[in-house]
mmCIF file of C-alpha atoms (C1' of nucleotides) in Angstrom:
data_model
loop_
_atom_site.group_PDB
_atom_site.id
_atom_site.type_symbol
_atom_site.label_atom_id
_atom_site.label_comp_id
_atom_site.label_asym_id
_atom_site.label_seq_id
_atom_site.Cartn_x
_atom_site.Cartn_y
_atom_site.Cartn_z
ATOM 1 C CA MET A 1 7.053 -38.277 -28.887
ATOM 2 C CA ARG A 2 7.619 -37.002 -25.353
ATOM 3 C CA GLN A 3 6.173 -33.765 -24.071
ATOM 4 C CA LYS A 4 7.550 -30.365 -25.019
ATOM 5 C CA LYS A 5 10.936 -29.803 -23.532
ATOM 6 C CA THR A 6 10.676 -28.309 -20.110
ATOM 7 C CA SER A 7 14.191 -28.934 -18.929
ATOM 8 C CA ALA A 8 15.082 -25.263 -18.813
ATOM 9 C CA GLY A 9 11.555 -23.998 -18.555
ATOM 10 C CA HIS A 10 11.988 -22.150 -21.842
ATOM 11 C CA VAL A 11 9.215 -23.356 -24.011
ATOM 12 C CA THR A 12 6.632 -23.342 -21.286
ATOM 13 C CA VAL A 13 7.292 -19.785 -20.271
ATOM 14 C CA LEU A 14 7.374 -18.668 -23.864
ATOM 15 C CA GLU A 15 4.004 -20.236 -24.484
ATOM 16 C CA ARG A 16 2.517 -18.744 -21.382
ATOM 17 C CA LEU A 17 3.506 -15.292 -22.487
ATOM 18 C CA ARG A 18 2.281 -15.789 -26.024
ATOM 19 C CA ALA A 19 -0.996 -17.245 -24.805
ATOM 20 C CA ALA A 20 -1.461 -14.172 -22.666
ATOM 21 C CA GLY A 21 -0.784 -11.915 -25.627
ATOM 22 C CA LEU A 22 2.447 -10.602 -24.140
ATOM 23 C CA ARG A 23 5.460 -10.269 -26.354
ATOM 24 C CA PRO A 24 8.066 -12.678 -25.034
ATOM 25 C CA THR A 25 10.972 -10.333 -24.564
ATOM 26 C CA ARG A 26 14.232 -11.347 -22.975
ATOM 27 C CA GLN A 27 13.268 -9.519 -19.764
ATOM 28 C CA ARG A 28 9.773 -10.920 -19.476
ATOM 29 C CA MET A 29 11.046 -14.417 -20.185
ATOM 30 C CA ALA A 30 13.668 -14.145 -17.473
ATOM 31 C CA LEU A 31 11.243 -12.729 -14.915
ATOM 32 C CA ALA A 32 8.563 -15.264 -15.766
ATOM 33 C CA LYS A 33 11.074 -18.036 -15.242
ATOM 34 C CA LEU A 34 11.990 -16.699 -11.842
ATOM 35 C CA LEU A 35 8.341 -16.398 -10.927
ATOM 36 C CA PHE A 36 6.964 -19.641 -12.278
ATOM 37 C CA ALA A 37 9.943 -21.973 -12.135
ATOM 38 C CA ARG A 38 8.917 -23.719 -8.960
ATOM 39 C CA GLY A 39 5.756 -23.858 -6.871
ATOM 40 C CA HIS A 40 3.615 -20.892 -5.895
ATOM 41 C CA ARG A 41 5.144 -17.816 -4.351
ATOM 42 C CA HIS A 42 4.455 -14.341 -3.075
ATOM 43 C CA VAL A 43 6.946 -11.742 -4.228
ATOM 44 C CA SER A 44 7.363 -8.020 -4.035
ATOM 45 C CA ALA A 45 8.804 -5.983 -6.886
ATOM 46 C CA GLU A 46 11.959 -5.349 -4.905
ATOM 47 C CA GLN A 47 12.411 -9.041 -4.152
ATOM 48 C CA LEU A 48 12.052 -10.046 -7.761
ATOM 49 C CA PHE A 49 14.416 -7.300 -8.816
ATOM 50 C CA ASN A 50 17.023 -8.601 -6.382
ATOM 51 C CA GLU A 51 16.616 -12.183 -7.516
ATOM 52 C CA ALA A 52 17.130 -11.058 -11.070
ATOM 53 C CA LYS A 53 20.285 -9.212 -10.113
ATOM 54 C CA ALA A 54 21.569 -12.205 -8.188
ATOM 55 C CA GLN A 55 21.220 -14.296 -11.310
ATOM 56 C CA ARG A 56 22.914 -11.721 -13.508
ATOM 57 C CA VAL A 57 19.677 -11.032 -15.305
ATOM 58 C CA ASP A 58 19.978 -7.443 -16.361
ATOM 59 C CA VAL A 59 16.613 -5.718 -15.931
ATOM 60 C CA SER A 60 15.663 -2.343 -14.583
ATOM 61 C CA LEU A 61 13.372 -1.914 -11.615
ATOM 62 C CA ALA A 62 10.860 -0.127 -13.822
ATOM 63 C CA THR A 63 10.717 -3.193 -16.040
ATOM 64 C CA VAL A 64 10.073 -5.397 -13.047
ATOM 65 C CA TYR A 65 7.104 -3.215 -12.145
ATOM 66 C CA ASN A 66 5.919 -3.190 -15.734
ATOM 67 C CA ALA A 67 6.164 -6.945 -16.009
ATOM 68 C CA LEU A 68 4.398 -7.573 -12.717
ATOM 69 C CA HIS A 69 1.541 -5.328 -13.752
ATOM 70 C CA ASP A 70 1.343 -6.742 -17.238
ATOM 71 C CA PHE A 71 1.296 -10.273 -15.850
ATOM 72 C CA THR A 72 -1.390 -9.295 -13.381
ATOM 73 C CA ALA A 73 -3.517 -7.708 -16.090
ATOM 74 C CA LYS A 74 -3.316 -10.934 -18.074
ATOM 75 C CA ASP A 75 -4.113 -13.112 -15.081
ATOM 76 C CA LEU A 76 -0.742 -14.726 -14.776
ATOM 77 C CA LEU A 77 -0.418 -13.176 -11.323
ATOM 78 C CA ARG A 78 -2.675 -11.803 -8.626
ATOM 79 C CA GLU A 79 -1.824 -8.709 -6.680
ATOM 80 C CA ILE A 80 -2.261 -8.667 -2.922
ATOM 81 C CA SER A 81 -1.948 -5.687 -0.635
ATOM 82 C CA ILE A 82 -2.368 -6.433 2.993
ATOM 83 C CA ASP A 83 0.402 -4.496 4.517
ATOM 84 C CA SER A 84 0.240 -1.051 3.060
ATOM 85 C CA SER A 85 3.984 -0.663 2.849
ATOM 86 C CA SER A 86 4.333 -2.692 -0.310
ATOM 87 C CA SER A 87 2.334 -5.056 -2.437
ATOM 88 C CA TYR A 88 2.886 -8.670 -3.212
ATOM 89 C CA PHE A 89 2.239 -10.675 -6.304
ATOM 90 C CA ASP A 90 0.958 -14.193 -5.952
ATOM 91 C CA THR A 91 1.739 -16.782 -8.583
ATOM 92 C CA ASN A 92 -1.248 -18.788 -7.401
ATOM 93 C CA ILE A 93 -4.164 -17.402 -9.347
ATOM 94 C CA GLY A 94 -6.720 -20.052 -8.415
ATOM 95 C CA ASN A 95 -9.237 -19.576 -5.629
ATOM 96 C CA HIS A 96 -7.488 -19.592 -2.312
ATOM 97 C CA HIS A 97 -6.963 -17.574 0.841
ATOM 98 C CA HIS A 98 -4.112 -16.460 3.071
ATOM 99 C CA PHE A 99 -2.521 -16.572 6.429
ATOM 100 C CA TYR A 100 -0.782 -13.325 7.183
ATOM 101 C CA PHE A 101 1.967 -13.422 9.784
ATOM 102 C CA GLU A 102 1.892 -10.010 11.352
ATOM 103 C CA ARG A 103 5.355 -10.079 12.821
ATOM 104 C CA SER A 104 7.214 -11.126 9.724
ATOM 105 C CA GLY A 105 4.825 -9.800 7.097
ATOM 106 C CA ARG A 106 4.910 -13.209 5.419
ATOM 107 C CA LEU A 107 1.961 -14.675 3.517
ATOM 108 C CA GLU A 108 1.023 -18.325 3.271
ATOM 109 C CA ASP A 109 -1.601 -19.847 1.020
ATOM 110 C CA ILE A 110 -4.690 -21.575 2.328
ATOM 111 C CA ALA A 111 -6.311 -23.966 -0.117
ATOM 112 C CA ASP A 112 -9.804 -22.960 -1.116
ATOM 113 C CA ASP A 113 -11.374 -26.093 0.336
ATOM 114 C CA GLN A 114 -9.890 -25.417 3.760
ATOM 115 C CA VAL A 115 -12.218 -22.468 4.144
ATOM 116 C CA GLN A 116 -15.956 -22.952 4.037
ATOM 117 C CA ILE A 117 -18.181 -19.980 3.921
ATOM 118 C CA ALA A 118 -21.775 -20.782 4.754
ATOM 119 C CA ALA A 119 -23.315 -17.380 4.197
ATOM 120 C CA LEU A 120 -22.305 -14.235 2.392
ATOM 121 C CA PRO A 121 -24.344 -11.105 1.772
ATOM 122 C CA GLU A 122 -25.215 -9.915 -1.717
ATOM 123 C CA PRO A 123 -23.358 -6.832 -2.857
ATOM 124 C CA PRO A 124 -25.555 -3.734 -2.778
ATOM 125 C CA GLY A 125 -27.138 -2.787 -6.060
ATOM 126 C CA GLY A 126 -26.677 -6.278 -7.440
ATOM 127 C CA ALA A 127 -23.064 -5.538 -8.318
ATOM 128 C CA GLU A 128 -20.901 -8.406 -9.460
ATOM 129 C CA VAL A 129 -18.462 -9.997 -7.034
ATOM 130 C CA SER A 130 -15.007 -10.247 -8.478
ATOM 131 C CA ARG A 131 -13.623 -12.280 -5.627
ATOM 132 C CA VAL A 132 -13.774 -13.005 -1.925
ATOM 133 C CA ASP A 133 -10.581 -12.815 0.086
ATOM 134 C CA VAL A 134 -10.245 -14.364 3.482
ATOM 135 C CA ILE A 135 -7.201 -13.295 5.437
ATOM 136 C CA ILE A 136 -6.377 -14.949 8.711
ATOM 137 C CA ARG A 137 -4.088 -12.606 10.607
ATOM 138 C CA VAL A 138 -1.781 -14.468 12.888
ATOM 139 C CA LYS A 139 0.234 -13.118 15.795
ATOM 140 C CA ALA A 140 3.530 -14.583 14.728
ATOM 141 C CA MET U 1 -30.866 11.414 36.039
ATOM 142 C CA ARG U 2 -30.269 11.356 32.302
ATOM 143 C CA GLN U 3 -27.045 10.233 30.720
ATOM 144 C CA LYS U 4 -23.902 12.334 30.591
ATOM 145 C CA LYS U 5 -24.273 15.284 28.311
ATOM 146 C CA THR U 6 -23.546 14.378 24.759
ATOM 147 C CA SER U 7 -24.962 17.396 23.021
ATOM 148 C CA ALA U 8 -21.633 18.575 21.652
ATOM 149 C CA GLY U 9 -19.865 15.266 21.959
ATOM 150 C CA HIS U 10 -17.352 16.873 24.319
ATOM 151 C CA VAL U 11 -17.549 14.838 27.440
ATOM 152 C CA THR U 12 -17.797 11.565 25.633
ATOM 153 C CA VAL U 13 -14.739 12.167 23.523
ATOM 154 C CA LEU U 14 -12.770 13.373 26.500
ATOM 155 C CA GLU U 15 -13.640 10.252 28.413
ATOM 156 C CA ARG U 16 -12.804 8.011 25.524
ATOM 157 C CA LEU U 17 -9.353 9.478 25.286
ATOM 158 C CA ARG U 18 -8.751 9.332 29.016
ATOM 159 C CA ALA U 19 -10.026 5.779 29.208
ATOM 160 C CA ALA U 20 -7.561 4.869 26.496
ATOM 161 C CA GLY U 21 -4.743 6.514 28.379
ATOM 162 C CA LEU U 22 -4.284 9.210 25.762
ATOM 163 C CA ARG U 23 -3.797 12.773 26.892
ATOM 164 C CA PRO U 24 -6.794 14.728 25.651
ATOM 165 C CA THR U 25 -5.069 17.489 23.791
ATOM 166 C CA ARG U 26 -6.868 20.060 21.702
ATOM 167 C CA GLN U 27 -5.807 18.285 18.506
ATOM 168 C CA ARG U 28 -6.766 14.809 19.592
ATOM 169 C CA MET U 29 -10.108 16.038 20.900
ATOM 170 C CA ALA U 30 -10.907 17.745 17.634
ATOM 171 C CA LEU U 31 -9.889 14.768 15.523
ATOM 172 C CA ALA U 32 -11.734 12.323 17.754
ATOM 173 C CA LYS U 33 -14.863 14.415 17.392
ATOM 174 C CA LEU U 34 -14.577 14.355 13.631
ATOM 175 C CA LEU U 35 -14.037 10.621 13.695
ATOM 176 C CA PHE U 36 -16.609 9.543 16.224
ATOM 177 C CA ALA U 37 -19.283 12.196 15.967
ATOM 178 C CA ARG U 38 -21.618 10.183 13.814
ATOM 179 C CA GLY U 39 -21.855 6.556 12.768
ATOM 180 C CA HIS U 40 -18.998 4.389 11.608
ATOM 181 C CA ARG U 41 -16.666 5.559 8.912
ATOM 182 C CA HIS U 42 -13.569 4.726 6.922
ATOM 183 C CA VAL U 43 -11.130 7.592 6.583
ATOM 184 C CA SER U 44 -7.670 8.116 5.237
ATOM 185 C CA ALA U 45 -5.179 10.447 6.885
ATOM 186 C CA GLU U 46 -5.491 12.892 4.036
ATOM 187 C CA GLN U 47 -9.281 12.913 4.265
ATOM 188 C CA LEU U 48 -9.283 13.585 7.967
ATOM 189 C CA PHE U 49 -6.695 16.292 7.525
ATOM 190 C CA ASN U 50 -8.906 17.986 4.947
ATOM 191 C CA GLU U 51 -11.982 17.743 7.125
ATOM 192 C CA ALA U 52 -10.075 19.344 9.929
ATOM 193 C CA LYS U 53 -8.962 22.172 7.695
ATOM 194 C CA ALA U 54 -12.485 22.654 6.420
ATOM 195 C CA GLN U 55 -13.632 23.129 9.993
ATOM 196 C CA ARG U 56 -10.830 25.532 10.812
ATOM 197 C CA VAL U 57 -9.263 23.020 13.150
ATOM 198 C CA ASP U 58 -5.602 23.802 13.023
ATOM 199 C CA VAL U 59 -3.614 20.551 13.025
ATOM 200 C CA SER U 60 -0.615 19.436 11.086
ATOM 201 C CA LEU U 61 -0.661 16.414 8.845
ATOM 202 C CA ALA U 62 1.952 14.763 11.056
ATOM 203 C CA THR U 63 -0.396 15.109 13.990
ATOM 204 C CA VAL U 64 -3.194 13.490 12.049
ATOM 205 C CA TYR U 65 -0.923 10.527 11.378
ATOM 206 C CA ASN U 66 0.180 10.451 14.998
ATOM 207 C CA ALA U 67 -3.372 10.554 16.265
ATOM 208 C CA LEU U 68 -4.590 7.873 13.878
ATOM 209 C CA HIS U 69 -1.792 5.576 14.945
ATOM 210 C CA ASP U 70 -2.223 6.331 18.631
ATOM 211 C CA PHE U 71 -5.961 5.689 18.372
ATOM 212 C CA THR U 72 -5.302 2.465 16.532
ATOM 213 C CA ALA U 73 -2.794 1.317 19.140
ATOM 214 C CA LYS U 74 -5.396 1.909 21.840
ATOM 215 C CA ASP U 75 -8.147 0.155 19.921
ATOM 216 C CA LEU U 76 -10.222 3.192 19.186
ATOM 217 C CA LEU U 77 -9.661 2.555 15.486
ATOM 218 C CA ARG U 78 -8.735 -0.306 13.227
ATOM 219 C CA GLU U 79 -6.405 0.099 10.311
ATOM 220 C CA ILE U 80 -7.273 -1.419 6.953
ATOM 221 C CA SER U 81 -5.071 -1.633 3.906
ATOM 222 C CA ILE U 82 -6.709 -3.134 0.898
ATOM 223 C CA ASP U 83 -5.669 -0.820 -1.798
ATOM 224 C CA SER U 84 -1.940 -0.384 -1.475
ATOM 225 C CA SER U 85 -2.060 3.287 -2.380
ATOM 226 C CA SER U 86 -3.134 4.404 1.073
ATOM 227 C CA SER U 87 -4.564 3.002 4.245
ATOM 228 C CA TYR U 88 -7.900 3.566 5.840
ATOM 229 C CA PHE U 89 -8.929 3.756 9.442
ATOM 230 C CA ASP U 90 -12.209 2.237 10.473
ATOM 231 C CA THR U 91 -14.123 3.615 13.435
ATOM 232 C CA ASN U 92 -15.934 0.320 13.721
ATOM 233 C CA ILE U 93 -13.713 -1.817 15.892
ATOM 234 C CA GLY U 94 -16.141 -4.682 16.485
ATOM 235 C CA ASN U 95 -16.042 -7.882 14.449
ATOM 236 C CA HIS U 96 -17.164 -7.200 10.942
ATOM 237 C CA HIS U 97 -16.139 -7.509 7.327
ATOM 238 C CA HIS U 98 -16.042 -5.390 4.181
ATOM 239 C CA PHE U 99 -17.253 -4.862 0.705
ATOM 240 C CA TYR U 100 -14.591 -3.229 -1.399
ATOM 241 C CA PHE U 101 -15.771 -1.369 -4.472
ATOM 242 C CA GLU U 102 -12.908 -1.704 -6.889
ATOM 243 C CA ARG U 103 -13.831 1.164 -9.137
ATOM 244 C CA SER U 104 -14.255 3.802 -6.481
ATOM 245 C CA GLY U 105 -11.978 2.363 -3.818
ATOM 246 C CA ARG U 106 -14.794 2.716 -1.303
ATOM 247 C CA LEU U 107 -15.301 0.385 1.645
ATOM 248 C CA GLU U 108 -18.592 -0.636 3.195
ATOM 249 C CA ASP U 109 -19.086 -2.570 6.395
ATOM 250 C CA ILE U 110 -20.661 -6.003 6.515
ATOM 251 C CA ALA U 111 -22.076 -6.977 9.888
ATOM 252 C CA ASP U 112 -20.380 -9.952 11.442
ATOM 253 C CA ASP U 113 -23.527 -12.061 11.449
ATOM 254 C CA GLN U 114 -23.968 -11.621 7.703
ATOM 255 C CA VAL U 115 -20.953 -13.779 7.113
ATOM 256 C CA GLN U 116 -20.847 -17.322 8.358
ATOM 257 C CA ILE U 117 -17.677 -19.257 8.195
ATOM 258 C CA ALA U 118 -18.156 -22.949 8.615
ATOM 259 C CA ALA U 119 -14.552 -24.087 8.520
ATOM 260 C CA LEU U 120 -11.209 -22.406 8.970
ATOM 261 C CA PRO U 121 -7.777 -24.011 9.141
ATOM 262 C CA GLU U 122 -5.595 -23.747 12.229
ATOM 263 C CA PRO U 123 -2.609 -21.454 11.888
ATOM 264 C CA PRO U 124 0.630 -23.395 11.490
ATOM 265 C CA GLY U 125 2.618 -23.894 14.656
ATOM 266 C CA GLY U 126 -0.405 -23.245 16.826
ATOM 267 C CA ALA U 127 0.034 -19.491 16.482
ATOM 268 C CA GLU U 128 -2.719 -17.268 17.780
ATOM 269 C CA VAL U 129 -5.222 -15.729 15.378
ATOM 270 C CA SER U 130 -5.555 -12.031 15.865
ATOM 271 C CA ARG U 131 -8.454 -11.661 13.484
ATOM 272 C CA VAL U 132 -10.093 -12.936 10.322
ATOM 273 C CA ASP U 133 -10.884 -10.475 7.576
ATOM 274 C CA VAL U 134 -13.311 -11.232 4.815
ATOM 275 C CA ILE U 135 -13.222 -8.851 1.909
ATOM 276 C CA ILE U 136 -15.783 -9.111 -0.843
ATOM 277 C CA ARG U 137 -14.362 -7.351 -3.862
ATOM 278 C CA VAL U 138 -17.059 -5.922 -6.035
ATOM 279 C CA LYS U 139 -16.835 -4.764 -9.636
ATOM 280 C CA ALA U 140 -18.382 -1.392 -9.077
ATOM 281 C "C1'" DT X 1 3.023 28.309 39.752
ATOM 282 C "C1'" DC X 2 6.819 25.145 38.293
ATOM 283 C "C1'" DT X 3 8.433 21.235 36.078
ATOM 284 C "C1'" DC X 4 8.820 17.730 32.824
ATOM 285 C "C1'" DA X 5 7.390 14.257 29.932
ATOM 286 C "C1'" DA X 6 4.121 13.972 26.331
ATOM 287 C "C1'" DT X 7 2.658 16.142 22.288
ATOM 288 C "C1'" DT X 8 2.691 19.112 18.258
ATOM 289 C "C1'" DT X 9 4.754 20.961 14.269
ATOM 290 C "C1'" DA X 10 7.165 22.460 9.891
ATOM 291 C "C1'" DG X 11 9.875 20.758 6.988
ATOM 292 C "C1'" DA X 12 13.217 17.341 5.649
ATOM 293 C "C1'" DA X 13 13.743 12.531 4.701
ATOM 294 C "C1'" DT X 14 12.370 8.008 3.099
ATOM 295 C "C1'" DA X 15 10.322 4.373 0.433
ATOM 296 C "C1'" DA X 16 7.466 2.422 -2.918
ATOM 297 C "C1'" DT X 17 5.864 3.258 -7.174
ATOM 298 C "C1'" DT X 18 5.010 5.751 -11.519
ATOM 299 C "C1'" DC X 19 6.345 8.706 -15.190
ATOM 300 C "C1'" DT X 20 9.198 10.509 -19.100
ATOM 301 C "C1'" DA X 21 11.379 10.482 -23.202
ATOM 302 C "C1'" DG X 22 14.705 8.486 -25.825
ATOM 303 C "C1'" DA X 23 16.855 3.952 -27.205
ATOM 304 C "C1'" DC X 24 16.002 -0.714 -28.417
ATOM 305 C "C1'" DT X 25 13.718 -4.827 -30.383
ATOM 306 C "C1'" DA X 26 10.242 -8.370 -31.783
ATOM 307 C "C1'" DC X 27 7.907 -9.312 -35.537
ATOM 308 C "C1'" DC X 28 5.233 -8.253 -39.623
ATOM 309 C "C1'" DT X 29 5.610 -6.857 -44.423
ATOM 310 C "C1'" DT X 30 7.867 -6.800 -48.591
ATOM 311 C "C1'" DA F 1 17.190 -10.412 -45.773
ATOM 312 C "C1'" DA F 2 15.863 -5.571 -45.047
ATOM 313 C "C1'" DG F 3 12.908 -2.094 -43.281
ATOM 314 C "C1'" DG F 4 9.226 -0.106 -40.628
ATOM 315 C "C1'" DT F 5 6.722 0.265 -36.573
ATOM 316 C "C1'" DA F 6 4.381 -0.496 -32.429
ATOM 317 C "C1'" DG F 7 5.586 -2.430 -28.318
ATOM 318 C "C1'" DT F 8 9.015 -2.610 -24.793
ATOM 319 C "C1'" DC F 9 12.982 -1.238 -21.979
ATOM 320 C "C1'" DT F 10 15.614 1.928 -19.276
ATOM 321 C "C1'" DA F 11 17.888 5.586 -16.308
ATOM 322 C "C1'" DG F 12 16.716 8.885 -13.822
ATOM 323 C "C1'" DA F 13 13.384 12.312 -12.446
ATOM 324 C "C1'" DA F 14 8.948 12.853 -10.310
ATOM 325 C "C1'" DT F 15 5.240 11.668 -7.342
ATOM 326 C "C1'" DT F 16 2.803 10.103 -3.270
ATOM 327 C "C1'" DA F 17 2.017 8.393 1.179
ATOM 328 C "C1'" DT F 18 4.154 8.186 5.267
ATOM 329 C "C1'" DT F 19 7.754 8.768 8.828
ATOM 330 C "C1'" DC F 20 11.367 11.252 10.997
ATOM 331 C "C1'" DT F 21 13.752 15.204 13.299
ATOM 332 C "C1'" DA F 22 14.511 18.556 16.412
ATOM 333 C "C1'" DA F 23 12.736 22.421 18.387
ATOM 334 C "C1'" DA F 24 8.590 24.653 20.490
ATOM 335 C "C1'" DT F 25 4.443 23.980 23.107
ATOM 336 C "C1'" DT F 26 1.379 22.147 26.527
ATOM 337 C "C1'" DG F 27 -1.238 19.094 29.944
ATOM 338 C "C1'" DA F 28 -1.173 17.643 34.436
ATOM 339 C "C1'" DG F 29 0.804 16.558 38.702
ATOM 340 C "C1'" DA F 30 3.795 18.414 42.672
#
DNA sequence: TCTCAATTTAGAATAATTCTAGACTACCTT
DNA sequence: AAGGTAGTCTAGAATTATTCTAAATTGAGA
């Protein structure tokens, strides 16, 4: 037997939500499809909301925020706030870093192995490190 | 002869503003003193505004924002936005990095030489790097 | 002192995000 | 299949940080 059907992305998204302990509602399914359909992306709430509208997916902005936060809490997304005006959600949750293009405000992933850190200080008080972010700000 | 008088921080702050090409107004002088009086700090607009009030320095919140942005534009401060809820201004403008304490939202400087980066990718299209930020997020 | 551009200010405006409270729905139980 | 219920969704109000506006003030040079 072949793999689970993936043609429309249905089953996969459904499973991802279930595995995360999130009830697969119509809205979450639709948003998850938009987010995870193709390769990694960085989206703002407003962007995702507009994409949903463009595809006639009827969701409220509040639901988009709820979903993004729920997904983040369950490690399906990672939140990034570089530019204080709005935050972005990254579908790439593995270790990696970012280029930040100051002019456009765009983010681009940098694979973890492209950055080598030889020395890092210990957090004071022996606190646990939750992650290390490297942001290369680019004048472009 | 000894150095310029620094006792009240007056002359120094005045010179800093003039050197930056910023008119040394009463408000900017007062805010600069609060910012640069002692060692390096990370302040939000609201914080600085409250400090000013506490010291009976009469400035409007809009002026605090104006001053922080003017100072940043003239490289007397550096703006940092890690937590999307509000941005911080760092009086340390040299190369350095940060610990970010997730629970409290507090920032702590890491001296540049404490972090050694062995490899970094080139920005796409040969764009110029304006700076590299390393943020160690700590669960505390 | 006079002039004028730079600066300050109160309050309105904006923008991103969160909250509220009622309506809906996924899913478990029977 | 029906019902109950906690979880979810939603429109719109509320909140928060920040910026804008337009008028008043002021620093600094002539």
